[in-house]
Amino acid sequence: MAVPKKKTSKSRKNMRRAHDFLTTQSVSTCPQCKSPKLPHRVCPTCGTYKGKEVIDLSSAQ
């Protein structure tokens, strides 16, 4: 089993963990209804994607 020769310092440990943080999701606005939506996904409010109606939300309810 591999065993480290030297103790990892606090600085080295924190530098290694510098990229482990969580990032927030980017939110864009729908061009049709102006509600917030995730990019590259169908708008959950109006059901459109790239200017075309993909999901008919009127019959879903």
Short mmCIF file of C-alpha atoms in Angstrom, two decimals:
data_model
loop_
_atom_site.label_atom_id
_atom_site.label_comp_id
_atom_site.label_asym_id
_atom_site.label_seq_id
_atom_site.Cartn_x
_atom_site.Cartn_y
_atom_site.Cartn_z
CA MET A 1 0.00 0.00 0.00
CA ALA A 2 1.30 3.45 -0.87
CA VAL A 3 2.22 5.63 2.08
CA PRO A 4 3.20 9.31 1.72
CA LYS A 5 6.76 10.16 2.74
CA LYS A 6 5.90 13.66 3.96
CA LYS A 7 2.87 15.23 5.59
CA THR A 8 0.75 17.25 3.14
CA SER A 9 0.83 20.87 4.25
CA LYS A 10 -2.31 22.97 4.73
CA SER A 11 -1.29 25.14 1.80
CA ARG A 12 -0.79 22.19 -0.56
CA LYS A 13 -4.07 20.62 0.60
CA ASN A 14 -6.00 23.85 0.04
CA MET A 15 -4.41 24.44 -3.38
CA ARG A 16 -5.49 20.95 -4.45
CA ARG A 17 -9.05 21.64 -3.29
CA ALA A 18 -9.24 25.04 -5.02
CA HIS A 19 -11.31 23.64 -7.93
CA ASP A 20 -13.65 21.43 -5.90
CA PHE A 21 -16.26 24.12 -5.21
CA LEU A 22 -19.81 23.99 -6.55
CA THR A 23 -20.91 26.37 -9.26
CA THR A 24 -24.39 27.83 -9.61
CA GLN A 25 -26.50 26.93 -12.61
CA SER A 26 -26.73 29.57 -15.29
CA VAL A 27 -30.27 30.78 -15.93
CA SER A 28 -31.47 32.36 -19.16
CA THR A 29 -34.81 33.95 -19.98
CA CYS A 30 -37.35 32.54 -22.41
CA PRO A 31 -37.77 34.85 -25.44
CA GLN A 32 -41.52 34.09 -25.67
CA CYS A 33 -42.79 34.37 -22.08
CA LYS A 34 -39.73 35.99 -20.39
CA SER A 35 -39.75 33.44 -17.57
CA PRO A 36 -36.44 31.99 -16.28
CA LYS A 37 -35.35 28.67 -17.78
CA LEU A 38 -32.24 26.53 -18.05
CA PRO A 39 -30.25 27.04 -21.26
CA HIS A 40 -30.64 24.50 -24.10
CA ARG A 41 -33.88 23.15 -22.61
CA VAL A 42 -37.58 23.52 -23.31
CA CYS A 43 -39.26 26.33 -21.37
CA PRO A 44 -41.40 24.71 -18.65
CA THR A 45 -43.87 27.61 -18.70
CA CYS A 46 -44.76 27.95 -22.39
CA GLY A 47 -43.27 24.75 -23.87
CA THR A 48 -41.20 26.42 -26.61
CA TYR A 49 -37.63 25.78 -27.73
CA LYS A 50 -35.79 27.92 -30.30
CA GLY A 51 -39.00 29.77 -31.21
CA LYS A 52 -41.02 26.61 -31.92
CA GLU A 53 -43.71 25.05 -29.73
CA VAL A 54 -42.37 21.65 -28.77
CA ILE A 55 -44.76 20.70 -25.96
CA ASP A 56 -48.47 21.48 -26.10
CA LEU A 57 -49.07 22.58 -22.50
CA SER A 58 -52.76 23.41 -23.03
CA SER A 59 -53.73 19.73 -23.42
CA ALA A 60 -51.43 18.57 -20.60
CA GLN A 61 -53.61 20.10 -17.87
#
